[in-house]
Amino acid sequence: MSNSPLVVYTKLSPNHSGKRTKKIDTITIHCMAGNCSVETCGNLFASSARQASSNYGIGTDGRIGMYVEEKDRAWTSSSPDNDNQAVTIEVANNALGPNWTVSDKAMASLIDLCVDICKRNGIQRLNFTGDKTGNLTMHCYFKSTLCPGPYLKSKFPYIASEVNKRLGAEATPEPFIVQITASSLNVRKGPGTSYAVAQTVRKGQVFTIVQP
């Protein structure tokens, strides 16, 4: 199992569980909740008292650091199961709350790093589902936290799309949520009112549309 050649700074943290127990098939993105350089983030994770780490970190300047090798499970997501299968990435915030934005350089490096991780680990495409069932996930799926912040959360469909373009993966529609506003709505077995009613749904019901 290799590490990313995009790394320009390495400071290995003692905070990890050793060799992974699962094959890498997921990427989990976090925010640093601060405008930390890759060196500062590395120094924070170097303390065994902190009990936290990530595989990689990205500074506002777009530089990429490594703190736990990919072969090892970092302590990042508050979930041993996720951290055993995910490569975890901390991204610096160029502005603090409420949106916790990241720079364009950091975003470009994040996409580069995700593509590299996928290629080296045989991940054919990133599937963002909006929950932990996909293989592009965020910290808040595993713990009650604001991480990775509103800005990065809004960018996950874009990140998946850009990575998949570069992987040559076929695009698939992203799921979206609809709420019924009519008093009742007939769902029919075919495209037209001549088809039999399969189900009647009521006002206020919410559905997730996963395909056109």
PDB file of C-alpha atoms in Angstrom:
ATOM      1  CA  MET A   1       0.000   0.000   0.000  1.00  0.00           C
ATOM      2  CA  SER A   2       1.546   3.280  -1.133  1.00  0.00           C
ATOM      3  CA  ASN A   3       1.206   6.907  -0.049  1.00  0.00           C
ATOM      4  CA  SER A   4       0.455   9.949  -2.190  1.00  0.00           C
ATOM      5  CA  PRO A   5       3.321  11.384  -4.263  1.00  0.00           C
ATOM      6  CA  LEU A   6       1.583  14.777  -3.930  1.00  0.00           C
ATOM      7  CA  VAL A   7       2.806  15.117  -0.332  1.00  0.00           C
ATOM      8  CA  VAL A   8       5.337  17.925   0.253  1.00  0.00           C
ATOM      9  CA  TYR A   9       5.571  17.669   4.044  1.00  0.00           C
ATOM     10  CA  THR A  10       5.574  14.621   6.337  1.00  0.00           C
ATOM     11  CA  LYS A  11       5.352  14.476  10.112  1.00  0.00           C
ATOM     12  CA  LEU A  12       4.136  11.072  11.247  1.00  0.00           C
ATOM     13  CA  SER A  13       1.836  11.059  14.252  1.00  0.00           C
ATOM     14  CA  PRO A  14       1.920   8.439  17.034  1.00  0.00           C
ATOM     15  CA  ASN A  15      -1.880   8.626  17.108  1.00  0.00           C
ATOM     16  CA  HIS A  16      -3.010   5.662  15.046  1.00  0.00           C
ATOM     17  CA  SER A  17      -3.986   2.014  15.488  1.00  0.00           C
ATOM     18  CA  GLY A  18      -1.411   0.430  13.231  1.00  0.00           C
ATOM     19  CA  LYS A  19      -2.315  -1.616  10.182  1.00  0.00           C
ATOM     20  CA  ARG A  20      -5.826  -1.248   8.813  1.00  0.00           C
ATOM     21  CA  THR A  21      -8.249  -4.142   9.154  1.00  0.00           C
ATOM     22  CA  LYS A  22     -10.142  -3.226   5.958  1.00  0.00           C
ATOM     23  CA  LYS A  23      -9.349  -2.419   2.343  1.00  0.00           C
ATOM     24  CA  ILE A  24      -9.388   1.286   1.479  1.00  0.00           C
ATOM     25  CA  ASP A  25     -12.612   2.050  -0.384  1.00  0.00           C
ATOM     26  CA  THR A  26     -13.708   5.416   1.069  1.00  0.00           C
ATOM     27  CA  ILE A  27     -12.508   9.012   1.419  1.00  0.00           C
ATOM     28  CA  THR A  28     -13.649  11.074   4.419  1.00  0.00           C
ATOM     29  CA  ILE A  29     -13.156  14.838   4.355  1.00  0.00           C
ATOM     30  CA  HIS A  30     -12.837  17.036   7.448  1.00  0.00           C
ATOM     31  CA  CYS A  31     -12.093  20.694   8.095  1.00  0.00           C
ATOM     32  CA  MET A  32      -9.352  21.873  10.455  1.00  0.00           C
ATOM     33  CA  ALA A  33     -11.611  24.501  12.086  1.00  0.00           C
ATOM     34  CA  GLY A  34      -8.710  26.902  11.658  1.00  0.00           C
ATOM     35  CA  ASN A  35      -6.296  28.265   9.094  1.00  0.00           C
ATOM     36  CA  CYS A  36      -3.503  25.801   9.914  1.00  0.00           C
ATOM     37  CA  SER A  37      -0.492  25.183   7.691  1.00  0.00           C
ATOM     38  CA  VAL A  38       0.444  21.565   7.044  1.00  0.00           C
ATOM     39  CA  GLU A  39       3.307  22.060   9.519  1.00  0.00           C
ATOM     40  CA  THR A  40       1.016  23.388  12.270  1.00  0.00           C
ATOM     41  CA  CYS A  41      -1.460  20.565  11.740  1.00  0.00           C
ATOM     42  CA  GLY A  42       1.408  18.078  11.893  1.00  0.00           C
ATOM     43  CA  ASN A  43       2.613  19.557  15.181  1.00  0.00           C
ATOM     44  CA  LEU A  44      -0.870  19.252  16.670  1.00  0.00           C
ATOM     45  CA  PHE A  45      -1.161  15.600  15.668  1.00  0.00           C
ATOM     46  CA  ALA A  46       2.377  14.892  16.930  1.00  0.00           C
ATOM     47  CA  SER A  47       1.159  15.162  20.532  1.00  0.00           C
ATOM     48  CA  SER A  48       0.072  11.798  21.932  1.00  0.00           C
ATOM     49  CA  ALA A  49      -2.088  13.699  24.444  1.00  0.00           C
ATOM     50  CA  ARG A  50      -4.273  14.962  21.590  1.00  0.00           C
ATOM     51  CA  GLN A  51      -5.458  11.448  20.619  1.00  0.00           C
ATOM     52  CA  ALA A  52      -6.307  12.594  17.088  1.00  0.00           C
ATOM     53  CA  SER A  53      -4.793  12.435  13.619  1.00  0.00           C
ATOM     54  CA  SER A  54      -5.578  12.131   9.938  1.00  0.00           C
ATOM     55  CA  ASN A  55      -3.881  10.518   6.981  1.00  0.00           C
ATOM     56  CA  TYR A  56      -3.450  13.817   5.117  1.00  0.00           C
ATOM     57  CA  GLY A  57      -3.882  17.557   5.593  1.00  0.00           C
ATOM     58  CA  ILE A  58      -4.158  20.405   3.097  1.00  0.00           C
ATOM     59  CA  GLY A  59      -3.180  24.002   3.859  1.00  0.00           C
ATOM     60  CA  THR A  60      -4.794  27.144   2.489  1.00  0.00           C
ATOM     61  CA  ASP A  61      -1.785  27.456   0.162  1.00  0.00           C
ATOM     62  CA  GLY A  62      -2.683  24.081  -1.382  1.00  0.00           C
ATOM     63  CA  ARG A  63       0.305  22.190   0.053  1.00  0.00           C
ATOM     64  CA  ILE A  64      -0.368  18.619   1.155  1.00  0.00           C
ATOM     65  CA  GLY A  65       0.994  17.026   4.338  1.00  0.00           C
ATOM     66  CA  MET A  66       0.942  13.424   5.550  1.00  0.00           C
ATOM     67  CA  TYR A  67       0.545  12.475   9.218  1.00  0.00           C
ATOM     68  CA  VAL A  68      -0.471   8.796   9.121  1.00  0.00           C
ATOM     69  CA  GLU A  69       0.520   6.483   6.289  1.00  0.00           C
ATOM     70  CA  GLU A  70      -2.309   4.997   4.257  1.00  0.00           C
ATOM     71  CA  LYS A  71      -1.487   1.491   5.462  1.00  0.00           C
ATOM     72  CA  ASP A  72      -2.428   2.565   9.001  1.00  0.00           C
ATOM     73  CA  ARG A  73      -5.743   3.565  10.571  1.00  0.00           C
ATOM     74  CA  ALA A  74      -5.768   7.212  11.658  1.00  0.00           C
ATOM     75  CA  TRP A  75      -7.932   8.513  14.511  1.00  0.00           C
ATOM     76  CA  THR A  76     -10.086  11.006  12.650  1.00  0.00           C
ATOM     77  CA  SER A  77     -13.777  10.216  12.303  1.00  0.00           C
ATOM     78  CA  SER A  78     -14.838   9.017  15.779  1.00  0.00           C
ATOM     79  CA  SER A  79     -15.600   5.701  14.072  1.00  0.00           C
ATOM     80  CA  PRO A  80     -13.115   2.795  14.077  1.00  0.00           C
ATOM     81  CA  ASP A  81     -15.120   1.119  11.312  1.00  0.00           C
ATOM     82  CA  ASN A  82     -14.917   4.148   9.033  1.00  0.00           C
ATOM     83  CA  ASP A  83     -11.300   4.986   9.816  1.00  0.00           C
ATOM     84  CA  ASN A  84     -10.253   1.423   8.969  1.00  0.00           C
ATOM     85  CA  GLN A  85     -11.619   1.751   5.421  1.00  0.00           C
ATOM     86  CA  ALA A  86     -11.286   5.485   4.730  1.00  0.00           C
ATOM     87  CA  VAL A  87      -8.385   7.722   3.834  1.00  0.00           C
ATOM     88  CA  THR A  88      -9.046  10.809   5.946  1.00  0.00           C
ATOM     89  CA  ILE A  89      -8.188  14.357   4.892  1.00  0.00           C
ATOM     90  CA  GLU A  90      -8.158  17.539   6.988  1.00  0.00           C
ATOM     91  CA  VAL A  91      -8.573  20.771   4.995  1.00  0.00           C
ATOM     92  CA  ALA A  92      -7.606  24.207   6.366  1.00  0.00           C
ATOM     93  CA  ASN A  93     -10.233  26.943   6.596  1.00  0.00           C
ATOM     94  CA  ASN A  94      -9.241  30.319   5.140  1.00  0.00           C
ATOM     95  CA  ALA A  95     -12.085  31.932   7.096  1.00  0.00           C
ATOM     96  CA  LEU A  96     -13.737  30.873  10.329  1.00  0.00           C
ATOM     97  CA  GLY A  97     -17.459  30.420  11.004  1.00  0.00           C
ATOM     98  CA  PRO A  98     -20.218  30.580  10.154  1.00  0.00           C
ATOM     99  CA  ASN A  99     -19.366  29.085   6.743  1.00  0.00           C
ATOM    100  CA  TRP A 100     -15.828  27.768   7.404  1.00  0.00           C
ATOM    101  CA  THR A 101     -14.712  28.355   3.828  1.00  0.00           C
ATOM    102  CA  VAL A 102     -11.605  26.910   2.184  1.00  0.00           C
ATOM    103  CA  SER A 103      -9.401  28.491  -0.475  1.00  0.00           C
ATOM    104  CA  ASP A 104      -9.536  27.697  -4.175  1.00  0.00           C
ATOM    105  CA  LYS A 105      -5.982  26.328  -3.921  1.00  0.00           C
ATOM    106  CA  ALA A 106      -6.975  23.998  -1.099  1.00  0.00           C
ATOM    107  CA  MET A 107     -10.018  22.808  -3.067  1.00  0.00           C
ATOM    108  CA  ALA A 108      -7.921  22.131  -6.175  1.00  0.00           C
ATOM    109  CA  SER A 109      -5.403  20.134  -4.121  1.00  0.00           C
ATOM    110  CA  LEU A 110      -8.235  18.250  -2.406  1.00  0.00           C
ATOM    111  CA  ILE A 111      -9.573  17.113  -5.777  1.00  0.00           C
ATOM    112  CA  ASP A 112      -6.046  16.198  -6.950  1.00  0.00           C
ATOM    113  CA  LEU A 113      -5.483  14.164  -3.787  1.00  0.00           C
ATOM    114  CA  CYS A 114      -8.836  12.385  -4.046  1.00  0.00           C
ATOM    115  CA  VAL A 115      -8.082  11.390  -7.657  1.00  0.00           C
ATOM    116  CA  ASP A 116      -4.665  10.096  -6.633  1.00  0.00           C
ATOM    117  CA  ILE A 117      -6.090   8.103  -3.695  1.00  0.00           C
ATOM    118  CA  CYS A 118      -8.735   6.537  -5.932  1.00  0.00           C
ATOM    119  CA  LYS A 119      -6.269   5.570  -8.654  1.00  0.00           C
ATOM    120  CA  ARG A 120      -3.755   3.970  -6.295  1.00  0.00           C
ATOM    121  CA  ASN A 121      -6.398   2.069  -4.305  1.00  0.00           C
ATOM    122  CA  GLY A 122      -8.562   0.850  -7.177  1.00  0.00           C
ATOM    123  CA  ILE A 123     -11.575   3.032  -6.328  1.00  0.00           C
ATOM    124  CA  GLN A 124     -13.348   3.353  -9.655  1.00  0.00           C
ATOM    125  CA  ARG A 125     -15.652   6.234  -8.715  1.00  0.00           C
ATOM    126  CA  LEU A 126     -16.673   8.363  -5.750  1.00  0.00           C
ATOM    127  CA  ASN A 127     -20.328   7.955  -4.838  1.00  0.00           C
ATOM    128  CA  PHE A 128     -21.732  10.794  -2.730  1.00  0.00           C
ATOM    129  CA  THR A 129     -25.118   9.741  -1.328  1.00  0.00           C
ATOM    130  CA  GLY A 130     -25.609  12.366   1.374  1.00  0.00           C
ATOM    131  CA  ASP A 131     -25.062   9.820   4.135  1.00  0.00           C
ATOM    132  CA  LYS A 132     -22.518   7.227   5.250  1.00  0.00           C
ATOM    133  CA  THR A 133     -23.676   4.630   2.717  1.00  0.00           C
ATOM    134  CA  GLY A 134     -21.568   6.334   0.018  1.00  0.00           C
ATOM    135  CA  ASN A 135     -17.784   6.197  -0.297  1.00  0.00           C
ATOM    136  CA  LEU A 136     -17.326   9.980  -0.108  1.00  0.00           C
ATOM    137  CA  THR A 137     -18.218  10.875   3.462  1.00  0.00           C
ATOM    138  CA  MET A 138     -17.900  13.633   6.042  1.00  0.00           C
ATOM    139  CA  HIS A 139     -17.143  13.675   9.763  1.00  0.00           C
ATOM    140  CA  CYS A 140     -20.688  14.632  10.809  1.00  0.00           C
ATOM    141  CA  TYR A 141     -21.987  11.275   9.533  1.00  0.00           C
ATOM    142  CA  PHE A 142     -20.180   9.543  12.387  1.00  0.00           C
ATOM    143  CA  LYS A 143     -20.339  12.093  15.228  1.00  0.00           C
ATOM    144  CA  SER A 144     -22.505  15.048  16.237  1.00  0.00           C
ATOM    145  CA  THR A 145     -20.244  17.803  14.890  1.00  0.00           C
ATOM    146  CA  LEU A 146     -20.350  20.750  12.484  1.00  0.00           C
ATOM    147  CA  CYS A 147     -17.313  19.354  10.640  1.00  0.00           C
ATOM    148  CA  PRO A 148     -16.635  19.828   7.736  1.00  0.00           C
ATOM    149  CA  GLY A 149     -18.661  23.052   7.884  1.00  0.00           C
ATOM    150  CA  PRO A 150     -21.343  24.492   5.561  1.00  0.00           C
ATOM    151  CA  TYR A 151     -18.981  25.439   2.719  1.00  0.00           C
ATOM    152  CA  LEU A 152     -17.324  22.054   2.279  1.00  0.00           C
ATOM    153  CA  LYS A 153     -20.632  20.247   2.801  1.00  0.00           C
ATOM    154  CA  SER A 154     -22.077  22.169  -0.135  1.00  0.00           C
ATOM    155  CA  LYS A 155     -19.110  21.176  -2.310  1.00  0.00           C
ATOM    156  CA  PHE A 156     -19.345  17.390  -1.941  1.00  0.00           C
ATOM    157  CA  PRO A 157     -21.417  16.838  -5.133  1.00  0.00           C
ATOM    158  CA  TYR A 158     -18.911  19.024  -7.011  1.00  0.00           C
ATOM    159  CA  ILE A 159     -15.929  17.153  -5.540  1.00  0.00           C
ATOM    160  CA  ALA A 160     -17.409  13.781  -6.511  1.00  0.00           C
ATOM    161  CA  SER A 161     -18.226  15.028 -10.019  1.00  0.00           C
ATOM    162  CA  GLU A 162     -14.757  16.488 -10.656  1.00  0.00           C
ATOM    163  CA  VAL A 163     -12.977  13.406  -9.317  1.00  0.00           C
ATOM    164  CA  ASN A 164     -15.154  11.067 -11.363  1.00  0.00           C
ATOM    165  CA  LYS A 165     -14.518  13.058 -14.547  1.00  0.00           C
ATOM    166  CA  ARG A 166     -10.793  12.575 -14.079  1.00  0.00           C
ATOM    167  CA  LEU A 167     -11.255   8.902 -13.254  1.00  0.00           C
ATOM    168  CA  GLY A 168     -13.273   8.444 -16.434  1.00  0.00           C
ATOM    169  CA  ALA A 169     -16.213   7.185 -14.388  1.00  0.00           C
ATOM    170  CA  GLU A 170     -19.666   7.463 -15.885  1.00  0.00           C
ATOM    171  CA  ALA A 171     -21.833  10.108 -14.308  1.00  0.00           C
ATOM    172  CA  THR A 172     -24.917   9.010 -12.388  1.00  0.00           C
ATOM    173  CA  PRO A 173     -27.676  11.305 -11.121  1.00  0.00           C
ATOM    174  CA  GLU A 174     -27.280  12.532  -7.560  1.00  0.00           C
ATOM    175  CA  PRO A 175     -30.250  11.764  -5.268  1.00  0.00           C
ATOM    176  CA  PHE A 176     -32.554  14.646  -4.367  1.00  0.00           C
ATOM    177  CA  ILE A 177     -35.405  15.103  -1.914  1.00  0.00           C
ATOM    178  CA  VAL A 178     -38.972  16.120  -2.788  1.00  0.00           C
ATOM    179  CA  GLN A 179     -41.925  16.911  -0.539  1.00  0.00           C
ATOM    180  CA  ILE A 180     -45.544  16.448  -1.667  1.00  0.00           C
ATOM    181  CA  THR A 181     -47.428  19.773  -1.632  1.00  0.00           C
ATOM    182  CA  ALA A 182     -50.728  18.587  -3.196  1.00  0.00           C
ATOM    183  CA  SER A 183     -53.432  17.221  -0.881  1.00  0.00           C
ATOM    184  CA  SER A 184     -52.913  13.830  -2.545  1.00  0.00           C
ATOM    185  CA  LEU A 185     -50.988  12.509  -5.525  1.00  0.00           C
ATOM    186  CA  ASN A 186     -51.489   9.300  -7.496  1.00  0.00           C
ATOM    187  CA  VAL A 187     -48.326   7.416  -8.436  1.00  0.00           C
ATOM    188  CA  ARG A 188     -49.129   5.378 -11.524  1.00  0.00           C
ATOM    189  CA  LYS A 189     -47.543   2.290 -13.044  1.00  0.00           C
ATOM    190  CA  GLY A 190     -46.656   4.126 -16.242  1.00  0.00           C
ATOM    191  CA  PRO A 191     -46.192   7.644 -17.714  1.00  0.00           C
ATOM    192  CA  GLY A 192     -49.810   8.732 -18.125  1.00  0.00           C
ATOM    193  CA  THR A 193     -53.230   8.851 -16.473  1.00  0.00           C
ATOM    194  CA  SER A 194     -54.366   5.806 -18.443  1.00  0.00           C
ATOM    195  CA  TYR A 195     -52.108   3.619 -16.281  1.00  0.00           C
ATOM    196  CA  ALA A 196     -53.358   2.046 -13.067  1.00  0.00           C
ATOM    197  CA  VAL A 197     -52.658   3.730  -9.732  1.00  0.00           C
ATOM    198  CA  ALA A 198     -49.802   2.009  -7.919  1.00  0.00           C
ATOM    199  CA  GLN A 199     -49.841   4.201  -4.798  1.00  0.00           C
ATOM    200  CA  THR A 200     -51.452   7.361  -3.438  1.00  0.00           C
ATOM    201  CA  VAL A 201     -49.222   9.700  -1.444  1.00  0.00           C
ATOM    202  CA  ARG A 202     -50.379  12.499   0.838  1.00  0.00           C
ATOM    203  CA  LYS A 203     -49.410  16.116   1.421  1.00  0.00           C
ATOM    204  CA  GLY A 204     -46.256  16.524   3.503  1.00  0.00           C
ATOM    205  CA  GLN A 205     -44.737  13.144   2.673  1.00  0.00           C
ATOM    206  CA  VAL A 206     -41.041  13.277   1.751  1.00  0.00           C
ATOM    207  CA  PHE A 207     -39.319  11.049  -0.804  1.00  0.00           C
ATOM    208  CA  THR A 208     -35.745  10.659  -2.029  1.00  0.00           C
ATOM    209  CA  ILE A 209     -35.506  10.444  -5.838  1.00  0.00           C
ATOM    210  CA  VAL A 210     -32.521   8.304  -6.822  1.00  0.00           C
ATOM    211  CA  GLN A 211     -33.032   8.024 -10.595  1.00  0.00           C
ATOM    212  CA  PRO A 212     -34.931   9.882 -13.307  1.00  0.00           C
TER     213      PRO A 212
END
